[in-house]
Amino acid sequence: MINYLVLSVISIITIIIFFTVMILDSKDYLDDQWSSDIAQKIIRPDYKHIEADSVIQRGGWVEIVHNNRIVYVIGDKQDHNKTYDMMYFEPYLPGTSSPDPDYEIGMKAFKGTDGKEYIGIVKVPNFMAGEIADKMKNSAIKGAVISLLFFFICNTLYIFYSKRKVAKPLILIQHGIDQMTKHDYSVRLNFKAYKEAMQIQKAFNFLVEKLESIEEEKKLMEEQKYRLLRDISHDIKTPMTSILGFSKALVEKDLDEEKKRTYLEYIHSKSTRLNGLVDELFYLTKLNTIDVPLRLQIQDMGMFLENLIISYYGEIDEKQFELDIILPESPVYAEFDTKEMSRAVGNLISNALKYNPRGTELRISLHKIGTDLRLVIQDNGIGIEEKFLSSIFHEFARGDQTRGSDGGSGLGLAITKRIVDIHKGHISIYSTLNKGTTFSIILPLYNDNKGSKQ
C-alpha cells in the first residue's frame, strides 16, 4: 500500500515537472510572439526614432503613413504597397488579429511632433507558426527528459531506501534467530519497518519470551530436582547410618539384654522414620502426576473442620494449647476430597503443635468471602524468619533450614500446597519471628442454588 502511494506521488510530481519545464521554456518566445498590440507599444510621435529592433529581427518593418501615402519606413520593406485607402485599415483595429495570410500587422494612429496626423503600421512576415511548433516540440522533449530523469532518480532512491528498509530488519531477524539457536533467549528485536516486518518482530519477541520462560522453568526444575535428590539422599542416609551402626554393634559386640533392647528400639525408630519418609515421597510423587484422582464431594466445610479438630484434641490438650475455633453459624459448602483435605489441613495443625512451645494460642477460623471460603490457621508461637518464607512450600523446606534427624520430613507443606492446588485453591503464609505464623487457604465456594462452583 505504501509503495503504491509513493509511486503515485512521484508520478504526479513528474507530470507537474513536465508541464512546468514546457511552460518556463516556452515563456520567452510565447511572450515575444507577434501581437497587434506591439504597434501601440513602440510607435510614438517622434517616428524617426522608433525602437523597432524586435520587429526588424523577425524580418519585419515599420511604415509611417500620412494622407494614405507611406512617408517613412524603418527596416527592410518587403511588400510593394506605396499607398493605402481607408478600407485597408478597417480590419486592423487594435486588439484584432490580421486576416492577411502573409503578414502579422498592427497599427496605431498618432499625431507627429509636427502636429500632423499619421498612422503607424508594423508588419512581420507570417512564417513564425512552424518555428513556434518546432520550439514547442523541443520544449516538450526537454520537459520529458527532465521529468523522466526526475522519475528515474526518485525511483532509484526509493528502491535503494526500500531495499535498506527491508534488508535491515531481515539482518536483525537473522541475528536474533542465530542468538536464539545458541540458546540466548534474552535477545529482542527492536526496529521500525513496514507492517509485515513489525508483525514478524512481535511474533519473534513473543516466541523468545516464551522460550526464555520455559528455559527458566527448566533451570528451576533442574535445581529443584538436584535439591530434591540431595535432600532425599541426606534424609535417607541419616537414619540408615544409625541403623547400620546399631545393627553392627548388635552383631559384633557381646551386649547385655538392656543394651540390645535399647539398640533395637533405636533401629525400629529410625526404620519407622525412614518408612514414613518413603511414604511421603511416594504420596508427593502421586500428587504431582498430571491426573490426580480425587473423590470430590459437596460438603459443609464447617462440619469437616469440627470433625478434623476433634481428632487433634488429645495432642492439643497434651501441649496445653489455647484453642480458639471460629466457624460460620450456617453451613458453607465446598467440593473437595475429604481424605486429601484432611491431610492438607492436618499438616498445618501438626506443624503448629510440633514446633511451638506449650501454652501457644492456636486459632482456626473459617469465613465466607464473596465466592470463596477462607480457612485460617494461626498461632502466636515462634514464627519463621522472613528469608525462609519464599521457599517454605518447597520439598524438604523447613522454617530453620536444618536437616537434622529430629525434625519432620520437610515434605508436609509441599504436600499441603499441592493438595490445595489440585482443589483449585490457593495457600499463603504470613509469619514474623517470635510473634507467630498464619496460614491462609482460599477455596472456591460451592453454589448450591446453581448446582456448581462459583
JSON list of C-alpha atoms in Angstrom, two decimals, residues 247-428:
[
{"chain": "A", "resi": 247, "resn": "SER", "atom": "CA", "xyz": [22.94, -53.29, 63.87]},
{"chain": "A", "resi": 248, "resn": "LYS", "atom": "CA", "xyz": [26.73, -53.67, 63.56]},
{"chain": "A", "resi": 249, "resn": "ALA", "atom": "CA", "xyz": [27.07, -53.26, 67.32]},
{"chain": "A", "resi": 250, "resn": "LEU", "atom": "CA", "xyz": [24.43, -55.97, 67.84]},
{"chain": "A", "resi": 251, "resn": "VAL", "atom": "CA", "xyz": [26.28, -58.35, 65.52]},
{"chain": "A", "resi": 252, "resn": "GLU", "atom": "CA", "xyz": [29.87, -57.73, 66.58]},
{"chain": "A", "resi": 253, "resn": "LYS", "atom": "CA", "xyz": [29.58, -56.97, 70.29]},
{"chain": "A", "resi": 254, "resn": "ASP", "atom": "CA", "xyz": [28.52, -59.09, 73.22]},
{"chain": "A", "resi": 255, "resn": "LEU", "atom": "CA", "xyz": [25.83, -56.84, 74.73]},
{"chain": "A", "resi": 256, "resn": "ASP", "atom": "CA", "xyz": [23.59, -57.36, 77.70]},
{"chain": "A", "resi": 257, "resn": "GLU", "atom": "CA", "xyz": [19.85, -57.58, 77.19]},
{"chain": "A", "resi": 258, "resn": "GLU", "atom": "CA", "xyz": [19.20, -53.97, 78.18]},
{"chain": "A", "resi": 259, "resn": "LYS", "atom": "CA", "xyz": [21.73, -52.66, 75.64]},
{"chain": "A", "resi": 260, "resn": "LYS", "atom": "CA", "xyz": [20.30, -54.91, 72.96]},
{"chain": "A", "resi": 261, "resn": "ARG", "atom": "CA", "xyz": [16.80, -53.67, 73.64]},
{"chain": "A", "resi": 262, "resn": "THR", "atom": "CA", "xyz": [17.95, -50.05, 73.53]},
{"chain": "A", "resi": 263, "resn": "TYR", "atom": "CA", "xyz": [19.74, -50.60, 70.21]},
{"chain": "A", "resi": 264, "resn": "LEU", "atom": "CA", "xyz": [16.74, -52.41, 68.75]},
{"chain": "A", "resi": 265, "resn": "GLU", "atom": "CA", "xyz": [14.47, -49.53, 69.79]},
{"chain": "A", "resi": 266, "resn": "TYR", "atom": "CA", "xyz": [16.82, -47.09, 68.00]},
{"chain": "A", "resi": 267, "resn": "ILE", "atom": "CA", "xyz": [16.77, -49.29, 64.90]},
{"chain": "A", "resi": 268, "resn": "HIS", "atom": "CA", "xyz": [12.97, -49.51, 64.99]},
{"chain": "A", "resi": 269, "resn": "SER", "atom": "CA", "xyz": [12.64, -45.74, 65.46]},
{"chain": "A", "resi": 270, "resn": "LYS", "atom": "CA", "xyz": [14.94, -44.91, 62.55]},
{"chain": "A", "resi": 271, "resn": "SER", "atom": "CA", "xyz": [13.30, -47.56, 60.35]},
{"chain": "A", "resi": 272, "resn": "THR", "atom": "CA", "xyz": [9.87, -46.10, 61.14]},
{"chain": "A", "resi": 273, "resn": "ARG", "atom": "CA", "xyz": [11.07, -42.62, 60.25]},
{"chain": "A", "resi": 274, "resn": "LEU", "atom": "CA", "xyz": [12.66, -43.89, 57.04]},
{"chain": "A", "resi": 275, "resn": "ASN", "atom": "CA", "xyz": [9.48, -45.68, 56.10]},
{"chain": "A", "resi": 276, "resn": "GLY", "atom": "CA", "xyz": [7.44, -42.55, 56.76]},
{"chain": "A", "resi": 277, "resn": "LEU", "atom": "CA", "xyz": [9.79, -40.53, 54.54]},
{"chain": "A", "resi": 278, "resn": "VAL", "atom": "CA", "xyz": [9.43, -43.04, 51.70]},
{"chain": "A", "resi": 279, "resn": "ASP", "atom": "CA", "xyz": [5.65, -43.00, 52.11]},
{"chain": "A", "resi": 280, "resn": "GLU", "atom": "CA", "xyz": [5.52, -39.21, 51.91]},
{"chain": "A", "resi": 281, "resn": "LEU", "atom": "CA", "xyz": [7.82, -39.15, 48.89]},
{"chain": "A", "resi": 282, "resn": "PHE", "atom": "CA", "xyz": [5.57, -41.66, 47.17]},
{"chain": "A", "resi": 283, "resn": "TYR", "atom": "CA", "xyz": [2.49, -39.63, 48.14]},
{"chain": "A", "resi": 284, "resn": "LEU", "atom": "CA", "xyz": [4.02, -36.36, 46.86]},
{"chain": "A", "resi": 285, "resn": "THR", "atom": "CA", "xyz": [5.01, -38.05, 43.59]},
{"chain": "A", "resi": 286, "resn": "LYS", "atom": "CA", "xyz": [1.43, -39.24, 43.18]},
{"chain": "A", "resi": 287, "resn": "LEU", "atom": "CA", "xyz": [0.12, -35.74, 43.76]},
{"chain": "A", "resi": 288, "resn": "ASN", "atom": "CA", "xyz": [2.49, -34.35, 41.12]},
{"chain": "A", "resi": 289, "resn": "THR", "atom": "CA", "xyz": [1.15, -36.60, 38.39]},
{"chain": "A", "resi": 290, "resn": "ILE", "atom": "CA", "xyz": [-0.87, -34.92, 35.63]},
{"chain": "A", "resi": 291, "resn": "ASP", "atom": "CA", "xyz": [-4.14, -36.58, 36.59]},
{"chain": "A", "resi": 292, "resn": "VAL", "atom": "CA", "xyz": [-4.62, -36.89, 40.34]},
{"chain": "A", "resi": 293, "resn": "PRO", "atom": "CA", "xyz": [-7.70, -38.98, 41.12]},
{"chain": "A", "resi": 294, "resn": "LEU", "atom": "CA", "xyz": [-9.91, -37.14, 43.59]},
{"chain": "A", "resi": 295, "resn": "ARG", "atom": "CA", "xyz": [-13.10, -38.31, 45.27]},
{"chain": "A", "resi": 296, "resn": "LEU", "atom": "CA", "xyz": [-14.83, -34.97, 45.29]},
{"chain": "A", "resi": 297, "resn": "GLN", "atom": "CA", "xyz": [-17.90, -34.49, 47.45]},
{"chain": "A", "resi": 298, "resn": "ILE", "atom": "CA", "xyz": [-20.03, -31.47, 48.23]},
{"chain": "A", "resi": 299, "resn": "GLN", "atom": "CA", "xyz": [-19.64, -30.97, 51.97]},
{"chain": "A", "resi": 300, "resn": "ASP", "atom": "CA", "xyz": [-20.12, -28.44, 54.72]},
{"chain": "A", "resi": 301, "resn": "MET", "atom": "CA", "xyz": [-16.59, -27.14, 55.34]},
{"chain": "A", "resi": 302, "resn": "GLY", "atom": "CA", "xyz": [-17.51, -26.09, 58.90]},
{"chain": "A", "resi": 303, "resn": "MET", "atom": "CA", "xyz": [-18.61, -29.60, 59.83]},
{"chain": "A", "resi": 304, "resn": "PHE", "atom": "CA", "xyz": [-15.49, -31.05, 58.19]},
{"chain": "A", "resi": 305, "resn": "LEU", "atom": "CA", "xyz": [-13.22, -28.79, 60.30]},
{"chain": "A", "resi": 306, "resn": "GLU", "atom": "CA", "xyz": [-15.06, -29.68, 63.53]},
{"chain": "A", "resi": 307, "resn": "ASN", "atom": "CA", "xyz": [-14.52, -33.40, 62.93]},
{"chain": "A", "resi": 308, "resn": "LEU", "atom": "CA", "xyz": [-10.88, -32.86, 61.98]},
{"chain": "A", "resi": 309, "resn": "ILE", "atom": "CA", "xyz": [-10.09, -30.71, 65.03]},
{"chain": "A", "resi": 310, "resn": "ILE", "atom": "CA", "xyz": [-11.66, -33.31, 67.33]},
{"chain": "A", "resi": 311, "resn": "SER", "atom": "CA", "xyz": [-9.03, -35.83, 66.18]},
{"chain": "A", "resi": 312, "resn": "TYR", "atom": "CA", "xyz": [-6.29, -33.49, 67.46]},
{"chain": "A", "resi": 313, "resn": "TYR", "atom": "CA", "xyz": [-7.84, -32.71, 70.85]},
{"chain": "A", "resi": 314, "resn": "GLY", "atom": "CA", "xyz": [-5.52, -35.16, 72.62]},
{"chain": "A", "resi": 315, "resn": "GLU", "atom": "CA", "xyz": [-2.32, -33.55, 71.29]},
{"chain": "A", "resi": 316, "resn": "ILE", "atom": "CA", "xyz": [-3.72, -30.04, 71.82]},
{"chain": "A", "resi": 317, "resn": "ASP", "atom": "CA", "xyz": [-4.52, -30.86, 75.43]},
{"chain": "A", "resi": 318, "resn": "GLU", "atom": "CA", "xyz": [-1.18, -32.54, 75.99]},
{"chain": "A", "resi": 319, "resn": "LYS", "atom": "CA", "xyz": [0.74, -29.46, 74.83]},
{"chain": "A", "resi": 320, "resn": "GLN", "atom": "CA", "xyz": [-1.65, -27.20, 76.74]},
{"chain": "A", "resi": 321, "resn": "PHE", "atom": "CA", "xyz": [-2.51, -25.12, 73.68]},
{"chain": "A", "resi": 322, "resn": "GLU", "atom": "CA", "xyz": [-5.25, -22.49, 73.95]},
{"chain": "A", "resi": 323, "resn": "LEU", "atom": "CA", "xyz": [-7.61, -23.37, 71.11]},
{"chain": "A", "resi": 324, "resn": "ASP", "atom": "CA", "xyz": [-9.96, -20.83, 69.54]},
{"chain": "A", "resi": 325, "resn": "ILE", "atom": "CA", "xyz": [-12.37, -22.01, 66.82]},
{"chain": "A", "resi": 326, "resn": "ILE", "atom": "CA", "xyz": [-14.42, -19.59, 64.72]},
{"chain": "A", "resi": 327, "resn": "LEU", "atom": "CA", "xyz": [-16.86, -21.22, 62.31]},
{"chain": "A", "resi": 328, "resn": "PRO", "atom": "CA", "xyz": [-19.91, -19.86, 60.43]},
{"chain": "A", "resi": 329, "resn": "GLU", "atom": "CA", "xyz": [-23.29, -20.43, 62.05]},
{"chain": "A", "resi": 330, "resn": "SER", "atom": "CA", "xyz": [-24.84, -21.64, 58.80]},
{"chain": "A", "resi": 331, "resn": "PRO", "atom": "CA", "xyz": [-23.38, -24.33, 56.51]},
{"chain": "A", "resi": 332, "resn": "VAL", "atom": "CA", "xyz": [-20.90, -23.28, 53.85]},
{"chain": "A", "resi": 333, "resn": "TYR", "atom": "CA", "xyz": [-20.36, -25.81, 51.10]},
{"chain": "A", "resi": 334, "resn": "ALA", "atom": "CA", "xyz": [-17.29, -26.65, 49.07]},
{"chain": "A", "resi": 335, "resn": "GLU", "atom": "CA", "xyz": [-16.43, -29.54, 46.79]},
{"chain": "A", "resi": 336, "resn": "PHE", "atom": "CA", "xyz": [-13.36, -31.42, 48.00]},
{"chain": "A", "resi": 337, "resn": "ASP", "atom": "CA", "xyz": [-11.80, -34.81, 48.69]},
{"chain": "A", "resi": 338, "resn": "THR", "atom": "CA", "xyz": [-12.17, -35.46, 52.43]},
{"chain": "A", "resi": 339, "resn": "LYS", "atom": "CA", "xyz": [-9.08, -37.65, 52.75]},
{"chain": "A", "resi": 340, "resn": "GLU", "atom": "CA", "xyz": [-6.78, -35.29, 50.84]},
{"chain": "A", "resi": 341, "resn": "MET", "atom": "CA", "xyz": [-8.09, -32.13, 52.51]},
{"chain": "A", "resi": 342, "resn": "SER", "atom": "CA", "xyz": [-7.77, -33.79, 55.95]},
{"chain": "A", "resi": 343, "resn": "ARG", "atom": "CA", "xyz": [-4.12, -34.41, 55.22]},
{"chain": "A", "resi": 344, "resn": "ALA", "atom": "CA", "xyz": [-3.55, -30.86, 53.94]},
{"chain": "A", "resi": 345, "resn": "VAL", "atom": "CA", "xyz": [-5.16, -29.10, 56.92]},
{"chain": "A", "resi": 346, "resn": "GLY", "atom": "CA", "xyz": [-3.86, -31.74, 59.33]},
{"chain": "A", "resi": 347, "resn": "ASN", "atom": "CA", "xyz": [-0.25, -30.99, 58.28]},
{"chain": "A", "resi": 348, "resn": "LEU", "atom": "CA", "xyz": [-0.75, -27.33, 59.26]},
{"chain": "A", "resi": 349, "resn": "ILE", "atom": "CA", "xyz": [-2.22, -28.24, 62.67]},
{"chain": "A", "resi": 350, "resn": "SER", "atom": "CA", "xyz": [0.51, -30.84, 63.27]},
{"chain": "A", "resi": 351, "resn": "ASN", "atom": "CA", "xyz": [3.24, -28.30, 62.46]},
{"chain": "A", "resi": 352, "resn": "ALA", "atom": "CA", "xyz": [1.77, -25.81, 64.89]},
{"chain": "A", "resi": 353, "resn": "LEU", "atom": "CA", "xyz": [1.72, -28.47, 67.62]},
{"chain": "A", "resi": 354, "resn": "LYS", "atom": "CA", "xyz": [5.18, -29.81, 66.78]},
{"chain": "A", "resi": 355, "resn": "TYR", "atom": "CA", "xyz": [7.23, -26.62, 66.53]},
{"chain": "A", "resi": 356, "resn": "ASN", "atom": "CA", "xyz": [5.59, -24.28, 69.04]},
{"chain": "A", "resi": 357, "resn": "PRO", "atom": "CA", "xyz": [6.07, -24.27, 72.83]},
{"chain": "A", "resi": 358, "resn": "ARG", "atom": "CA", "xyz": [3.46, -25.22, 75.41]},
{"chain": "A", "resi": 359, "resn": "GLY", "atom": "CA", "xyz": [0.75, -22.68, 76.03]},
{"chain": "A", "resi": 360, "resn": "THR", "atom": "CA", "xyz": [0.70, -21.38, 72.45]},
{"chain": "A", "resi": 361, "resn": "GLU", "atom": "CA", "xyz": [-2.57, -19.91, 71.26]},
{"chain": "A", "resi": 362, "resn": "LEU", "atom": "CA", "xyz": [-3.98, -21.71, 68.20]},
{"chain": "A", "resi": 363, "resn": "ARG", "atom": "CA", "xyz": [-6.86, -20.16, 66.26]},
{"chain": "A", "resi": 364, "resn": "ILE", "atom": "CA", "xyz": [-8.73, -21.96, 63.47]},
{"chain": "A", "resi": 365, "resn": "SER", "atom": "CA", "xyz": [-11.31, -19.87, 61.61]},
{"chain": "A", "resi": 366, "resn": "LEU", "atom": "CA", "xyz": [-13.47, -20.19, 58.53]},
{"chain": "A", "resi": 367, "resn": "HIS", "atom": "CA", "xyz": [-15.03, -17.27, 56.68]},
{"chain": "A", "resi": 368, "resn": "LYS", "atom": "CA", "xyz": [-17.06, -16.79, 53.55]},
{"chain": "A", "resi": 369, "resn": "ILE", "atom": "CA", "xyz": [-15.54, -14.08, 51.31]},
{"chain": "A", "resi": 370, "resn": "GLY", "atom": "CA", "xyz": [-17.53, -13.40, 48.15]},
{"chain": "A", "resi": 371, "resn": "THR", "atom": "CA", "xyz": [-17.46, -16.57, 46.08]},
{"chain": "A", "resi": 372, "resn": "ASP", "atom": "CA", "xyz": [-14.66, -18.15, 48.14]},
{"chain": "A", "resi": 373, "resn": "LEU", "atom": "CA", "xyz": [-14.05, -19.78, 51.50]},
{"chain": "A", "resi": 374, "resn": "ARG", "atom": "CA", "xyz": [-11.09, -18.66, 53.59]},
{"chain": "A", "resi": 375, "resn": "LEU", "atom": "CA", "xyz": [-9.65, -21.09, 56.13]},
{"chain": "A", "resi": 376, "resn": "VAL", "atom": "CA", "xyz": [-7.10, -19.57, 58.52]},
{"chain": "A", "resi": 377, "resn": "ILE", "atom": "CA", "xyz": [-4.82, -21.48, 60.92]},
{"chain": "A", "resi": 378, "resn": "GLN", "atom": "CA", "xyz": [-2.99, -19.02, 63.13]},
{"chain": "A", "resi": 379, "resn": "ASP", "atom": "CA", "xyz": [-0.68, -19.28, 66.13]},
{"chain": "A", "resi": 380, "resn": "ASN", "atom": "CA", "xyz": [1.34, -16.87, 68.27]},
{"chain": "A", "resi": 381, "resn": "GLY", "atom": "CA", "xyz": [4.31, -19.20, 68.54]},
{"chain": "A", "resi": 382, "resn": "ILE", "atom": "CA", "xyz": [7.96, -18.98, 67.47]},
{"chain": "A", "resi": 383, "resn": "GLY", "atom": "CA", "xyz": [7.29, -17.79, 63.91]},
{"chain": "A", "resi": 384, "resn": "ILE", "atom": "CA", "xyz": [9.55, -18.19, 60.89]},
{"chain": "A", "resi": 385, "resn": "GLU", "atom": "CA", "xyz": [12.34, -15.94, 59.64]},
{"chain": "A", "resi": 386, "resn": "GLU", "atom": "CA", "xyz": [11.37, -13.89, 56.59]},
{"chain": "A", "resi": 387, "resn": "LYS", "atom": "CA", "xyz": [14.22, -15.28, 54.45]},
{"chain": "A", "resi": 388, "resn": "PHE", "atom": "CA", "xyz": [12.68, -18.78, 54.63]},
{"chain": "A", "resi": 389, "resn": "LEU", "atom": "CA", "xyz": [9.12, -17.82, 53.68]},
{"chain": "A", "resi": 390, "resn": "SER", "atom": "CA", "xyz": [9.66, -17.74, 49.90]},
{"chain": "A", "resi": 391, "resn": "SER", "atom": "CA", "xyz": [10.73, -21.40, 49.85]},
{"chain": "A", "resi": 392, "resn": "ILE", "atom": "CA", "xyz": [8.59, -22.72, 52.71]},
{"chain": "A", "resi": 393, "resn": "PHE", "atom": "CA", "xyz": [6.35, -24.75, 50.34]},
{"chain": "A", "resi": 394, "resn": "HIS", "atom": "CA", "xyz": [9.28, -26.40, 48.55]},
{"chain": "A", "resi": 395, "resn": "GLU", "atom": "CA", "xyz": [10.15, -30.04, 49.13]},
{"chain": "A", "resi": 396, "resn": "PHE", "atom": "CA", "xyz": [12.35, -30.61, 52.19]},
{"chain": "A", "resi": 397, "resn": "ALA", "atom": "CA", "xyz": [12.00, -26.97, 53.27]},
{"chain": "A", "resi": 398, "resn": "ARG", "atom": "CA", "xyz": [11.86, -26.17, 56.98]},
{"chain": "A", "resi": 399, "resn": "GLY", "atom": "CA", "xyz": [11.49, -22.99, 58.93]},
{"chain": "A", "resi": 400, "resn": "ASP", "atom": "CA", "xyz": [15.01, -23.32, 60.33]},
{"chain": "A", "resi": 401, "resn": "GLN", "atom": "CA", "xyz": [16.52, -24.84, 57.14]},
{"chain": "A", "resi": 402, "resn": "THR", "atom": "CA", "xyz": [18.21, -27.59, 59.17]},
{"chain": "A", "resi": 403, "resn": "ARG", "atom": "CA", "xyz": [18.50, -31.17, 58.04]},
{"chain": "A", "resi": 404, "resn": "GLY", "atom": "CA", "xyz": [18.69, -32.74, 61.46]},
{"chain": "A", "resi": 405, "resn": "SER", "atom": "CA", "xyz": [17.03, -36.03, 62.20]},
{"chain": "A", "resi": 406, "resn": "ASP", "atom": "CA", "xyz": [14.90, -34.61, 64.98]},
{"chain": "A", "resi": 407, "resn": "GLY", "atom": "CA", "xyz": [12.54, -32.69, 62.71]},
{"chain": "A", "resi": 408, "resn": "GLY", "atom": "CA", "xyz": [9.92, -33.73, 60.18]},
{"chain": "A", "resi": 409, "resn": "SER", "atom": "CA", "xyz": [10.48, -34.89, 56.63]},
{"chain": "A", "resi": 410, "resn": "GLY", "atom": "CA", "xyz": [10.23, -31.41, 55.17]},
{"chain": "A", "resi": 411, "resn": "LEU", "atom": "CA", "xyz": [7.53, -32.60, 52.76]},
{"chain": "A", "resi": 412, "resn": "GLY", "atom": "CA", "xyz": [4.39, -31.74, 54.75]},
{"chain": "A", "resi": 413, "resn": "LEU", "atom": "CA", "xyz": [3.92, -28.17, 53.49]},
{"chain": "A", "resi": 414, "resn": "ALA", "atom": "CA", "xyz": [4.79, -29.18, 49.92]},
{"chain": "A", "resi": 415, "resn": "ILE", "atom": "CA", "xyz": [2.08, -31.85, 50.13]},
{"chain": "A", "resi": 416, "resn": "THR", "atom": "CA", "xyz": [-0.40, -29.37, 51.61]},
{"chain": "A", "resi": 417, "resn": "LYS", "atom": "CA", "xyz": [0.21, -26.85, 48.82]},
{"chain": "A", "resi": 418, "resn": "ARG", "atom": "CA", "xyz": [-0.17, -29.48, 46.12]},
{"chain": "A", "resi": 419, "resn": "ILE", "atom": "CA", "xyz": [-3.47, -30.71, 47.60]},
{"chain": "A", "resi": 420, "resn": "VAL", "atom": "CA", "xyz": [-4.80, -27.14, 47.76]},
{"chain": "A", "resi": 421, "resn": "ASP", "atom": "CA", "xyz": [-3.66, -26.54, 44.16]},
{"chain": "A", "resi": 422, "resn": "ILE", "atom": "CA", "xyz": [-5.44, -29.58, 42.76]},
{"chain": "A", "resi": 423, "resn": "HIS", "atom": "CA", "xyz": [-8.61, -28.35, 44.51]},
{"chain": "A", "resi": 424, "resn": "LYS", "atom": "CA", "xyz": [-8.22, -25.08, 42.50]},
{"chain": "A", "resi": 425, "resn": "GLY", "atom": "CA", "xyz": [-7.39, -23.21, 45.69]},
{"chain": "A", "resi": 426, "resn": "HIS", "atom": "CA", "xyz": [-4.54, -21.06, 46.96]},
{"chain": "A", "resi": 427, "resn": "ILE", "atom": "CA", "xyz": [-2.42, -21.16, 50.11]},
{"chain": "A", "resi": 428, "resn": "SER", "atom": "CA", "xyz": [-0.28, -18.38, 51.57]}
]
